[in-house]
């Protein structure tokens, strides 16, 4: 697979940090695409700047920026700038795919967030490109429903799950977090493909810690969350 959509159960779940982790574990030339960046003023650093800071990837492509902190369709309308078109975005990603070993495409918010008045979503982009999606999820209470809804919407569209990744795994996980690991795996029908430690973003050894937090399918060595934590609440 050379294109991966990075989506999630909602905004703020850790898609950008996971995108950076995937980029830093990948072998070869990596490009990162953020089709629409919202909530950031012109000239200010957006998600791509964060990926550069964390993973050192300089090959980033932001295709549109709409400053209001809203979903792209509404933010575009309020900005007076044209909305993105699905076929244009797909063409850009395809042409990047031709020159790279991996292209990561970070959506805005969750799977069914609209980009334009015709209602296209990152799910439609995955379908159009025929590529799988990584789903970034929260660790705590509420994540099971959000994850189930997201996976059901993907199944309906026949979008393959490349992996379920917990965006921020607490250093001191509680009952819900520990139980959710097994329950997320049951919902997905596959083992977790990663869990990033909650303090990953600022650390100097980002690449090394990212590798430990992502599964071998993504170039990492992750085989599960710390057994000790999950064992505490087993039953
Ligand atoms: N594992 C982590 N380690 C450190 N910080 C994290 C981690 N996961 C998330 N964060 C922080 O939580 C916030 C939200 O994460 P992030 O920006 O990756 O979410 P997102 O899903 O990309 O959000 P958006 O929908 O805005 O693109 C950021 O400030 C980020 O640095
Ligand atoms: Mg982001």
Short mmCIF file of C-alpha atoms and ligand atoms in Angstrom, two decimals:
data_model
loop_
_atom_site.label_atom_id
_atom_site.label_comp_id
_atom_site.label_asym_id
_atom_site.label_seq_id
_atom_site.Cartn_x
_atom_site.Cartn_y
_atom_site.Cartn_z
CA UNK A 1 0.00 0.00 0.00
CA UNK A 2 1.44 3.36 -0.90
CA UNK A 3 -1.40 5.68 0.10
CA UNK A 4 -2.93 5.67 3.56
CA UNK A 5 -5.82 7.82 4.70
CA UNK A 6 -5.43 8.86 8.33
CA UNK A 7 -8.87 9.43 9.77
CA UNK A 8 -10.22 9.24 13.28
CA UNK A 9 -13.26 9.18 15.46
CA UNK A 10 -13.28 12.95 15.68
CA UNK A 11 -11.23 16.08 15.99
CA UNK A 12 -8.37 16.15 18.47
CA UNK A 13 -7.95 12.38 18.77
CA UNK A 14 -4.33 12.50 17.62
CA UNK A 15 -4.46 12.12 13.83
CA UNK A 16 -1.58 14.53 13.31
CA UNK A 17 0.65 12.89 15.90
CA UNK A 18 -0.17 9.45 14.43
CA UNK A 19 0.54 10.79 10.92
CA UNK A 20 3.94 11.97 12.14
CA UNK A 21 4.59 8.61 13.80
CA UNK A 22 3.64 6.72 10.61
CA UNK A 23 5.90 9.02 8.59
CA UNK A 24 8.85 8.57 10.90
CA UNK A 25 8.53 4.76 10.84
CA UNK A 26 8.18 4.53 7.08
CA UNK A 27 11.02 3.56 4.82
CA UNK A 28 11.69 5.61 1.73
CA UNK A 29 10.19 8.83 0.47
CA UNK A 30 7.13 9.99 2.39
CA UNK A 31 4.71 12.76 1.50
CA UNK A 32 2.01 14.06 3.78
CA UNK A 33 -1.16 15.67 2.46
CA UNK A 34 -3.61 17.72 4.52
CA UNK A 35 -6.34 18.45 1.98
CA UNK A 36 -7.99 21.18 4.03
CA UNK A 37 -6.50 22.88 7.06
CA UNK A 38 -9.07 24.77 9.11
CA UNK A 39 -8.79 26.69 12.35
CA UNK A 40 -5.42 28.22 11.50
CA UNK A 41 -4.81 31.73 10.18
CA UNK A 42 -2.86 32.32 6.98
CA UNK A 43 0.85 32.09 7.62
CA UNK A 44 0.43 30.25 10.92
CA UNK A 45 1.71 26.68 11.38
CA UNK A 46 -0.90 24.00 10.75
CA UNK A 47 -0.88 20.21 11.01
CA UNK A 48 1.82 19.83 8.36
CA UNK A 49 4.16 22.03 10.37
CA UNK A 50 3.56 19.76 13.35
CA UNK A 51 4.40 16.69 11.25
CA UNK A 52 7.60 18.42 10.12
CA UNK A 53 8.49 19.30 13.71
CA UNK A 54 7.86 15.79 15.00
CA UNK A 55 8.97 13.58 12.13
CA UNK A 56 11.18 15.87 10.07
CA UNK A 57 9.08 15.29 6.95
CA UNK A 58 9.36 18.33 4.71
CA UNK A 59 7.34 16.94 1.85
CA UNK A 60 3.97 18.28 2.97
CA UNK A 61 1.06 19.46 0.86
CA UNK A 62 -1.75 21.56 2.26
CA UNK A 63 -4.25 21.96 -0.55
CA UNK A 64 -6.51 24.58 1.03
CA UNK A 65 -6.63 26.68 4.15
CA UNK A 66 -9.77 28.08 5.72
CA UNK A 67 -9.06 30.03 8.92
CA UNK A 68 -12.31 29.48 10.84
CA UNK A 69 -12.17 26.59 13.32
CA UNK A 70 -14.98 24.72 11.58
CA UNK A 71 -15.43 21.75 9.28
CA UNK A 72 -14.03 22.48 5.80
CA UNK A 73 -17.33 22.96 3.97
CA UNK A 74 -18.52 25.69 6.32
CA UNK A 75 -15.08 27.18 6.85
CA UNK A 76 -14.60 27.41 3.07
CA UNK A 77 -17.96 29.11 2.58
CA UNK A 78 -17.20 31.67 5.29
CA UNK A 79 -13.74 32.36 3.89
CA UNK A 80 -14.98 33.16 0.41
CA UNK A 81 -12.36 30.76 -0.95
CA UNK A 82 -13.36 27.93 -3.24
CA UNK A 83 -14.06 24.55 -1.68
CA UNK A 84 -11.87 21.63 -2.63
CA UNK A 85 -13.09 19.25 -5.32
CA UNK A 86 -12.85 15.53 -4.72
CA UNK A 87 -11.46 14.79 -8.19
CA UNK A 88 -8.76 17.46 -7.82
CA UNK A 89 -7.66 16.11 -4.45
CA UNK A 90 -7.65 12.55 -5.76
CA UNK A 91 -5.54 13.63 -8.75
CA UNK A 92 -3.02 15.38 -6.49
CA UNK A 93 -2.70 12.33 -4.26
CA UNK A 94 -2.31 10.01 -7.27
CA UNK A 95 0.45 12.12 -8.74
CA UNK A 96 2.27 12.25 -5.38
CA UNK A 97 1.87 8.49 -5.08
CA UNK A 98 3.80 8.10 -8.30
CA UNK A 99 6.86 9.83 -6.84
CA UNK A 100 6.84 8.54 -3.28
CA UNK A 101 6.98 5.29 -1.36
CA UNK A 102 4.21 6.38 0.99
CA UNK A 103 1.61 9.15 0.88
CA UNK A 104 -0.24 9.88 4.12
CA UNK A 105 -3.48 11.86 3.81
CA UNK A 106 -4.76 13.39 7.05
CA UNK A 107 -8.45 14.17 7.07
CA UNK A 108 -10.17 16.96 8.98
CA UNK A 109 -12.03 15.79 12.07
CA UNK A 110 -13.72 12.41 11.60
CA UNK A 111 -14.65 10.18 8.66
CA UNK A 112 -17.86 11.90 7.51
CA UNK A 113 -16.84 15.53 7.78
CA UNK A 114 -17.88 17.39 4.62
CA UNK A 115 -15.37 19.23 2.46
CA UNK A 116 -17.69 20.98 0.03
CA UNK A 117 -21.35 21.70 -0.78
CA UNK A 118 -21.58 18.48 -2.81
CA UNK A 119 -20.89 16.71 0.50
CA UNK A 120 -17.75 14.74 -0.28
CA UNK A 121 -15.85 13.37 2.68
CA UNK A 122 -12.49 11.73 3.34
CA UNK A 123 -14.38 8.43 3.06
CA UNK A 124 -15.22 9.30 -0.54
CA UNK A 125 -11.55 10.05 -1.17
CA UNK A 126 -10.60 6.63 0.21
CA UNK A 127 -13.18 5.01 -2.07
CA UNK A 128 -12.13 7.07 -5.09
CA UNK A 129 -8.47 6.12 -4.58
CA UNK A 130 -9.23 2.57 -3.49
CA UNK A 131 -6.94 2.90 -0.48
CA UNK A 132 -7.26 1.81 3.16
CA UNK A 133 -7.62 4.02 6.21
CA UNK A 134 -5.92 4.13 9.57
CA UNK A 135 -8.46 5.01 12.24
CA UNK A 136 -7.17 6.99 15.20
CA UNK A 137 -9.26 6.56 18.31
CA UNK A 138 -9.34 7.84 21.87
CA UNK A 139 -8.45 5.57 24.77
CA UNK A 140 -11.10 6.49 27.31
CA UNK A 141 -14.80 6.34 27.97
CA UNK A 142 -16.90 6.97 24.85
CA UNK A 143 -14.42 5.59 22.37
CA UNK A 144 -16.23 2.28 21.82
CA UNK A 145 -19.30 3.92 20.32
CA UNK A 146 -17.32 6.40 18.22
CA UNK A 147 -15.10 3.63 16.95
CA UNK A 148 -17.99 1.29 16.14
CA UNK A 149 -19.77 4.05 14.22
CA UNK A 150 -16.65 4.87 12.24
CA UNK A 151 -15.89 1.26 11.38
CA UNK A 152 -19.49 0.60 10.38
CA UNK A 153 -19.42 3.59 8.03
CA UNK A 154 -16.19 2.27 6.53
CA UNK A 155 -17.56 -1.23 6.09
CA UNK A 156 -20.62 0.12 4.33
CA UNK A 157 -18.30 1.80 1.82
CA UNK A 158 -15.91 -1.15 1.65
CA UNK A 159 -13.00 0.91 2.92
CA UNK A 160 -10.36 -1.40 4.31
CA UNK A 161 -9.12 -0.80 7.84
CA UNK A 162 -5.34 -0.45 7.75
CA UNK A 163 -5.23 -0.35 11.53
CA UNK A 164 -6.81 1.02 14.66
CA UNK A 165 -4.40 3.26 16.59
CA UNK A 166 -4.96 4.85 19.99
CA UNK A 167 -3.78 8.42 19.56
CA UNK A 168 -2.95 9.07 23.16
CA UNK A 169 -2.42 6.26 25.64
CA UNK A 170 -2.19 7.53 29.22
CA UNK A 171 0.87 6.78 31.32
CA UNK A 172 -1.48 5.87 34.15
CA UNK A 173 -4.43 4.16 32.44
CA UNK A 174 -7.63 3.65 34.41
CA UNK A 175 -10.39 1.07 34.28
CA UNK A 176 -12.01 2.33 31.08
CA UNK A 177 -8.75 2.64 29.14
CA UNK A 178 -7.56 -0.82 30.12
CA UNK A 179 -10.87 -2.53 29.36
CA UNK A 180 -11.23 -0.58 26.11
CA UNK A 181 -8.16 -2.21 24.59
CA UNK A 182 -9.82 -5.62 24.44
CA UNK A 183 -13.18 -4.13 23.50
CA UNK A 184 -11.73 -2.01 20.67
CA UNK A 185 -10.04 -5.13 19.32
CA UNK A 186 -13.35 -7.00 19.50
CA UNK A 187 -15.15 -4.23 17.60
CA UNK A 188 -12.43 -4.08 14.96
CA UNK A 189 -11.91 -7.83 14.76
CA UNK A 190 -8.15 -7.27 14.66
CA UNK A 191 -5.48 -6.40 17.23
CA UNK A 192 -4.64 -2.77 17.86
CA UNK A 193 -2.12 -1.47 15.35
CA UNK A 194 -0.62 0.93 17.83
CA UNK A 195 -1.02 3.16 20.85
CA UNK A 196 1.02 6.34 21.12
CA UNK A 197 2.12 7.29 24.63
CA UNK A 198 0.37 10.48 25.72
CA UNK A 199 3.58 12.48 26.07
CA UNK A 200 4.99 11.57 22.68
CA UNK A 201 4.62 14.90 20.90
CA UNK A 202 7.32 16.92 22.59
CA UNK A 203 10.02 14.33 22.97
CA UNK A 204 13.40 14.43 21.27
CA UNK A 205 13.44 10.66 20.73
CA UNK A 206 10.17 10.84 18.79
CA UNK A 207 11.19 8.39 16.05
CA UNK A 208 12.35 5.72 18.46
CA UNK A 209 9.25 6.00 20.64
CA UNK A 210 6.99 6.11 17.60
CA UNK A 211 8.46 2.82 16.40
CA UNK A 212 7.72 1.21 19.75
CA UNK A 213 4.13 2.48 19.52
CA UNK A 214 3.23 1.27 16.00
CA UNK A 215 2.76 -2.27 14.74
CA UNK A 216 5.20 -4.03 12.40
CA UNK A 217 2.81 -3.41 9.48
CA UNK A 218 3.76 0.27 9.82
CA UNK A 219 7.45 -0.34 10.42
CA UNK A 220 7.24 -0.43 14.19
CA UNK A 221 7.64 -3.03 16.92
CA UNK A 222 4.37 -2.59 18.84
CA UNK A 223 2.70 -5.80 19.95
CA UNK A 224 0.22 -4.46 22.49
CA UNK A 225 -0.15 -1.97 25.31
CA UNK A 226 1.96 -2.60 28.40
CA UNK A 227 0.74 -5.92 29.69
CA UNK A 228 0.93 -4.74 33.30
CA UNK A 229 -1.66 -2.02 32.79
CA UNK A 230 -4.19 -4.22 31.05
CA UNK A 231 -3.70 -7.04 33.55
CA UNK A 232 -4.60 -4.83 36.49
CA UNK A 233 -8.22 -4.78 35.41
CA UNK A 234 -8.48 -8.15 33.68
CA UNK A 235 -11.88 -9.94 33.96
N1 LIG B 1 0.38 10.76 21.86
C1 LIG B 1 0.39 12.09 22.05
N2 LIG B 1 1.43 12.67 22.68
C2 LIG B 1 1.44 14.02 22.88
N3 LIG B 1 0.47 14.85 22.52
C3 LIG B 1 -0.59 14.32 21.91
C4 LIG B 1 -0.69 12.92 21.63
N4 LIG B 1 -1.85 12.69 21.00
C5 LIG B 1 -2.44 13.89 20.90
N5 LIG B 1 -1.69 14.87 21.42
C6 LIG B 1 -2.00 16.30 21.49
O1 LIG B 1 -3.41 16.45 21.49
C7 LIG B 1 -3.80 17.48 20.60
C8 LIG B 1 -4.68 16.89 19.49
O2 LIG B 1 -3.90 15.96 18.74
P1 LIG B 1 -3.81 16.08 17.17
O3 LIG B 1 -3.56 17.49 16.76
O4 LIG B 1 -2.87 15.04 16.68
O5 LIG B 1 -5.33 15.66 16.81
P2 LIG B 1 -6.01 15.62 15.39
O6 LIG B 1 -6.89 14.43 15.41
O7 LIG B 1 -4.97 15.70 14.35
O8 LIG B 1 -6.90 16.94 15.38
P3 LIG B 1 -7.48 17.77 14.11
O9 LIG B 1 -8.85 17.25 13.89
O10 LIG B 1 -7.45 19.17 14.60
O11 LIG B 1 -6.55 17.55 12.95
C9 LIG B 1 -2.51 18.11 20.09
O12 LIG B 1 -2.19 19.21 20.89
C10 LIG B 1 -1.50 17.00 20.25
O13 LIG B 1 -0.19 17.48 20.39
MG1 LIG B 2 -4.66 17.10 12.89
#
